[in-house]
Amino acid sequence: MNTPIRRLGFVVAALFCSVLLAASYIQVLQAKSLNNRPGNTRIINAGYKIERGSILVDGKAIATSRKSNDKYVYERQYTNGSLYAPVTGYNSLVYGNGGGLEGAENDVLTGTSDSLFYRRLVDVVTGKPKQGANLELTINPKIQQAAAQALGNRRGAVVALDPKTGAVLAMVTSPSYDPNTLASHDTESVTRAWTQMTQAANQPMVNRTIGGTLYPPGSTFKLVTSAAALESGNYSNSSTLPGPATLRLPQTTHSLPNDDGRACGPNDETSLLHALEVSCNTAYAQLGMDLGQDKLASQAKKFGFGDVMRVPMRVTPSTFPTQLNEPQTAMSAIGQYDVRVTPLQIAMISATIANGGNQMQPYLVKNVVDSDLDVIKSTDPKVRAKPISGQTADSLTEMMEAVVNNGTGKQAAVPGVQVAGKTGTAQGDTTNAADLWFTGFAPANDPKIALAIVLENGGDQGVEALAGSVAAPAARQIFEAAVR
């Protein structure tokens, strides 16, 4: 009799332990993931009863919470919503938080971050109501506005950095959207707005500066090819390269022409500096084949290709293709074939050159502050990598100055300020006009800003558009706002 009872007791005890372990696992280990599930309406509703922290640019709120006249207590409000949408993202009762800092820093804005534990403890002891922390951003409002005006109604993106710190000075995409339409508590209107924006062919909710469909960089990638050549120790700015009007690509029946159909110098020869100045396709294609795919891929990786970064939003990794034959290597060396980038990656290349070869970690949040604007946490500038030597950076700066002074980037020049830059006209496919690029920094002798701008499908100029006549003048507007 005792044996069956004893066995039953063991079974009951085992079941009890199983229930206890399962409950502990769910309540402790799975709590955060369950709370963050998009469909968890209890957490969403509870979040609207807490005053969400503000997002600040130059001391002014571009996203804040205001009292609402319904059960949700607070409603998100965005100032200059479409201008800052790539930065803020959206806070939606229906679709959660995403698209920018609202998603990436949600735990800070709601006050639930582990880094705010002691702050929460003090608030509990003093009886203060629950409240999220505020984010002070690195964005410069004048540069942000100038970037938006430079893009106008054309599809594209601009990202600007402080090359000495990595601080993001501007992050603009076009077209954009108004996150206020998603912050409403009228769920029907929010659903209509979401459907309209997510199904739009021009993809206004995509942050083109760091994600979405990656772009072919075109001739802006010649900066990477130049860096690989200079870092090899076998080339200098005065090194002689072949620069014929056309270059027969090996293993094919195709020839690669220069944009103007002419040779890049007398006797079909040019220097490395002059090749960048006039963006000589044939010289760089041959240089790429001479260096080989491994050197090009290695230099691209040093600049950050293939790496996952956060600013704190996740940045889609830029890519350099593998297992290339000679003609594919030639085309990759001029930023074509399967090379794909984000504008942030291209801006980081210019910023690295501007900063003497040191690549800084890009960041968007300068400080986390409480309701009294006391700083809780700050972001310290950090060197991310050193892709090139200081000597190589100086050589590239000289080359990029020549591009703006005498070459394809003349229309990026700012009177009284030395600008260093590089244009790029990138053909993604045969059905659309080329994407137009400009990247560079200013002033060249004491850089305050490095940027990349891309205008999709020829901007508003169609198939005949070139980067030097479309993207370069747009970049000039941004440089002027930054250095004047």
XYZ file of C-alpha atoms in Angstrom, residues 14-376:
363
model
C 7.514 15.947 -10.346
C 4.455 17.579 -11.905
C 4.557 20.353 -9.334
C 8.256 20.980 -10.065
C 7.536 21.013 -13.805
C 4.805 23.626 -13.350
C 7.094 25.689 -11.103
C 9.965 25.534 -13.583
C 7.709 26.385 -16.533
C 6.209 29.359 -14.707
C 9.647 30.594 -13.677
C 10.967 30.210 -17.225
C 8.028 32.139 -18.690
C 7.968 34.869 -16.052
C 11.729 35.412 -15.836
C 13.553 34.261 -18.959
C 10.780 34.821 -21.513
C 9.244 37.912 -19.944
C 11.070 40.457 -22.096
C 10.456 38.682 -25.406
C 6.779 38.124 -24.579
C 6.343 41.739 -23.540
C 7.894 42.911 -26.799
C 5.722 40.766 -29.067
C 3.839 43.004 -31.545
C 0.495 41.410 -30.684
C 0.764 41.960 -26.937
C -2.047 44.502 -26.596
C -1.796 44.528 -22.790
C 1.744 45.896 -22.963
C 0.853 48.305 -25.779
C -2.089 49.686 -23.830
C -0.034 49.941 -20.636
C 2.686 51.800 -22.540
C 0.251 54.542 -23.502
C -0.399 55.279 -19.835
C 3.261 56.259 -19.371
C 4.587 59.561 -20.672
C 7.004 58.457 -23.368
C 10.305 60.343 -23.492
C 10.871 63.084 -26.048
C 13.304 63.060 -28.953
C 15.240 66.323 -29.073
C 17.175 68.125 -31.814
C 19.139 71.193 -30.748
C 17.087 71.318 -27.552
C 13.705 71.255 -29.316
C 11.351 68.269 -29.289
C 10.717 66.658 -32.660
C 8.754 63.834 -30.986
C 6.845 64.212 -27.755
C 3.841 62.787 -25.888
C 0.737 64.850 -25.215
C -2.334 64.081 -23.116
C -5.167 62.493 -25.067
C -8.896 62.480 -24.335
C -9.332 58.723 -24.370
C -8.388 55.645 -22.367
C -4.825 55.621 -23.717
C -3.874 58.811 -21.782
C -0.985 59.821 -24.106
C -0.644 60.297 -27.847
C 2.605 60.782 -29.774
C 3.105 64.037 -31.673
C 5.793 64.814 -34.240
C 7.058 68.281 -35.184
C 8.236 68.524 -38.814
C 7.220 64.888 -39.013
C 8.191 64.150 -42.609
C 11.555 65.933 -42.273
C 12.616 63.783 -39.331
C 10.697 60.564 -40.071
C 13.832 58.564 -41.051
C 15.276 59.509 -37.668
C 12.269 59.188 -35.365
C 10.320 56.410 -37.023
C 6.791 55.982 -35.690
C 4.908 55.102 -32.491
C 1.627 53.449 -33.444
C -1.172 51.945 -31.399
C -1.857 49.565 -34.284
C 1.612 48.820 -35.692
C 3.880 49.291 -32.681
C 7.183 51.156 -32.778
C 9.547 51.099 -35.721
C 11.280 52.786 -38.597
C 13.751 54.713 -36.443
C 14.557 55.597 -32.847
C 10.992 54.879 -31.683
C 11.792 51.210 -32.274
C 15.547 51.073 -31.723
C 15.408 52.993 -28.416
C 11.923 51.967 -27.285
C 13.113 50.700 -23.885
C 14.830 54.027 -23.167
C 11.858 56.103 -24.305
C 9.507 54.033 -22.114
C 11.923 54.041 -19.174
C 12.215 50.239 -19.077
C 15.869 49.989 -20.165
C 18.202 48.135 -17.816
C 20.476 51.193 -17.906
C 17.685 53.196 -16.211
C 17.142 50.738 -13.325
C 18.505 52.998 -10.591
C 16.641 55.974 -11.997
C 13.407 53.974 -11.786
C 14.254 52.944 -8.238
C 14.705 56.579 -7.191
C 11.389 57.507 -8.828
C 9.590 54.716 -6.927
C 11.066 55.850 -3.605
C 10.237 59.522 -4.241
C 6.770 58.727 -5.594
C 7.337 60.197 -9.038
C 5.084 58.816 -11.810
C 6.596 56.466 -14.375
C 8.161 58.379 -17.242
C 10.472 57.605 -20.140
C 13.881 59.160 -20.708
C 14.576 61.701 -23.463
C 17.005 61.362 -26.352
C 19.235 64.270 -27.369
C 20.339 63.729 -30.960
C 23.439 64.697 -32.922
C 21.345 66.029 -35.819
C 22.092 69.605 -36.904
C 18.701 71.126 -37.846
C 20.186 73.525 -40.425
C 22.006 70.720 -42.224
C 18.942 68.460 -42.000
C 16.790 71.159 -43.590
C 19.387 71.935 -46.256
C 19.612 68.235 -47.146
C 15.832 67.998 -47.536
C 15.797 71.086 -49.753
C 18.677 69.717 -51.829
C 16.701 66.538 -52.513
C 13.471 68.399 -53.161
C 10.830 66.143 -54.699
C 13.435 63.814 -56.200
C 13.826 60.276 -54.896
C 17.023 59.749 -52.988
C 18.856 60.134 -49.707
C 21.414 62.248 -47.866
C 23.475 61.336 -44.841
C 26.031 63.680 -43.277
C 28.594 62.943 -40.568
C 31.030 64.812 -38.376
C 34.197 63.049 -39.582
C 36.046 63.686 -36.322
C 33.424 62.106 -34.049
C 31.091 59.987 -36.203
C 28.065 62.027 -35.100
C 25.225 61.908 -37.642
C 24.520 65.516 -38.654
C 21.727 64.782 -41.146
C 19.665 61.772 -42.210
C 17.113 62.540 -44.905
C 15.238 60.434 -47.439
C 12.852 61.400 -50.202
C 10.007 60.757 -50.437
C 9.235 60.667 -46.745
C 6.058 60.277 -44.687
C 4.323 61.919 -41.737
C 4.490 59.687 -38.639
C 1.612 61.685 -37.117
C -0.730 59.738 -39.405
C 0.323 56.533 -37.637
C 0.282 58.006 -34.118
C -3.451 58.733 -34.111
C -5.726 56.688 -31.839
C -8.251 56.453 -34.675
C -7.354 52.919 -35.713
C -9.281 53.067 -38.991
C -7.440 56.146 -40.237
C -4.114 54.660 -39.092
C -4.816 51.450 -41.008
C -5.696 53.399 -44.151
C -2.534 55.486 -43.896
C -0.363 52.408 -43.293
C -1.838 50.557 -46.254
C -1.408 53.539 -48.535
C 2.224 54.140 -47.522
C 3.383 50.526 -47.465
C 1.865 49.827 -50.879
C 3.162 53.005 -52.533
C 5.577 52.342 -55.389
C 7.993 55.052 -54.206
C 8.330 53.434 -50.727
C 8.155 56.539 -48.505
C 8.670 54.552 -45.304
C 12.045 53.124 -46.359
C 15.034 54.821 -44.747
C 17.193 54.918 -47.850
C 20.255 56.184 -45.955
C 20.795 52.901 -44.091
C 18.551 50.232 -45.609
C 16.039 49.212 -48.181
C 17.356 48.291 -51.604
C 21.115 48.883 -51.719
C 22.539 51.068 -54.491
C 25.359 50.490 -56.973
C 27.920 53.153 -55.941
C 29.285 53.863 -59.411
C 32.456 55.926 -59.487
C 32.335 56.820 -55.785
C 33.778 53.307 -55.326
C 36.909 54.495 -57.128
C 37.888 55.924 -53.742
C 38.105 52.343 -52.441
C 40.048 51.208 -55.513
C 42.408 54.186 -55.108
C 42.882 53.355 -51.431
C 43.715 49.729 -52.294
C 46.305 50.898 -54.821
C 47.934 53.419 -52.470
C 47.916 50.975 -49.544
C 49.667 48.348 -51.689
C 52.765 50.542 -51.731
C 53.093 50.193 -55.490
C 51.254 53.363 -56.480
C 51.289 57.071 -55.741
C 49.206 59.975 -57.023
C 51.697 60.456 -59.865
C 51.772 56.793 -60.937
C 51.087 56.328 -64.658
C 48.023 54.293 -65.671
C 46.672 53.360 -69.094
C 43.639 55.510 -69.918
C 42.420 54.796 -73.445
C 39.028 55.922 -74.722
C 37.791 52.325 -74.496
C 39.121 49.218 -72.780
C 38.525 45.769 -74.207
C 37.386 43.566 -71.337
C 39.179 40.194 -71.355
C 37.205 36.992 -71.885
C 34.400 38.999 -73.528
C 33.514 40.776 -76.749
C 32.612 43.944 -74.834
C 34.549 47.172 -74.447
C 34.239 49.636 -71.563
C 34.133 53.312 -72.661
C 34.834 56.490 -70.753
C 31.782 58.688 -70.206
C 32.986 61.333 -72.658
C 34.233 58.795 -75.206
C 37.763 60.190 -75.089
C 41.129 59.050 -73.760
C 41.984 60.307 -70.271
C 45.336 61.749 -71.312
C 47.892 62.075 -74.098
C 49.176 58.814 -75.555
C 46.282 57.015 -73.815
C 47.972 57.488 -70.410
C 47.058 59.317 -67.222
C 48.181 59.664 -63.613
C 46.276 58.138 -60.709
C 45.333 61.638 -59.515
C 44.076 62.752 -62.915
C 42.207 59.456 -63.373
C 40.117 60.234 -60.280
C 39.792 63.897 -61.246
C 38.117 63.039 -64.557
C 36.664 59.719 -63.316
C 38.486 57.654 -65.933
C 36.646 54.329 -66.270
C 39.269 52.598 -68.369
C 42.138 53.468 -66.030
C 40.281 52.243 -62.954
C 39.009 49.085 -64.632
C 42.579 48.154 -65.598
C 43.823 49.144 -62.141
C 41.211 46.879 -60.566
C 42.332 43.934 -62.675
C 45.999 44.643 -61.872
C 45.267 44.788 -58.124
C 43.004 41.730 -58.259
C 39.736 40.978 -56.538
C 41.344 40.025 -53.212
C 42.928 43.442 -52.672
C 39.721 45.219 -53.657
C 37.600 43.001 -51.401
C 40.033 43.408 -48.509
C 40.026 47.197 -48.778
C 36.224 47.293 -49.010
C 35.973 45.131 -45.890
C 38.343 47.454 -44.016
C 35.996 50.343 -44.801
C 33.084 48.343 -43.349
C 31.588 46.368 -46.239
C 29.877 43.248 -44.930
C 29.629 44.521 -41.344
C 26.369 44.914 -39.445
C 26.301 48.314 -37.744
C 23.770 50.078 -35.543
C 23.382 53.843 -35.223
C 21.370 52.609 -33.157
C 19.014 51.505 -35.996
C 20.375 48.500 -37.860
C 22.299 49.381 -41.013
C 22.024 46.978 -43.948
C 25.574 45.726 -44.728
C 27.098 46.957 -47.975
C 28.418 44.187 -50.207
C 31.367 43.485 -52.479
C 30.957 40.424 -54.731
C 33.101 37.286 -54.508
C 34.522 34.758 -56.985
C 35.017 37.327 -59.720
C 36.552 36.761 -63.113
C 38.671 39.492 -64.724
C 35.900 41.485 -66.443
C 33.755 41.299 -63.305
C 36.723 42.561 -61.271
C 37.172 45.429 -63.753
C 33.523 46.451 -63.448
C 33.555 46.077 -59.664
C 36.570 48.396 -59.457
C 34.420 51.205 -60.915
C 31.477 50.464 -58.606
C 29.383 48.449 -61.041
C 28.594 44.733 -61.464
C 27.296 43.517 -58.047
C 28.828 46.112 -55.712
C 26.025 47.502 -53.523
C 26.111 50.137 -50.764
C 24.135 52.308 -48.396
C 24.663 56.078 -48.526
C 25.925 55.825 -44.931
C 28.716 53.495 -46.069
C 29.809 55.943 -48.770
C 29.687 58.853 -46.301
C 31.846 56.819 -43.904
C 34.488 56.357 -46.619
C 34.719 60.124 -47.142
C 34.681 60.718 -43.383
C 37.558 58.259 -42.929
C 39.661 60.073 -45.522
C 38.780 63.414 -43.917
C 39.802 62.095 -40.487
C 43.302 61.020 -41.460
C 42.433 57.361 -41.947
C 40.558 56.823 -38.681
C 36.977 55.649 -39.185
C 34.685 56.733 -36.349
C 31.668 54.747 -35.218
C 28.573 56.608 -36.510
C 25.983 57.456 -33.853
C 22.715 59.354 -33.667
C 22.026 59.669 -29.903
C 24.284 62.131 -28.121
C 22.743 61.972 -24.638
C 20.015 60.205 -22.707
C 18.507 62.762 -20.314
C 15.749 62.760 -17.704
C 12.775 65.097 -17.447
C 14.986 67.735 -15.785
C 17.455 67.398 -18.696
C 20.075 65.912 -16.395
C 22.336 63.623 -18.422
C 21.881 59.946 -17.589
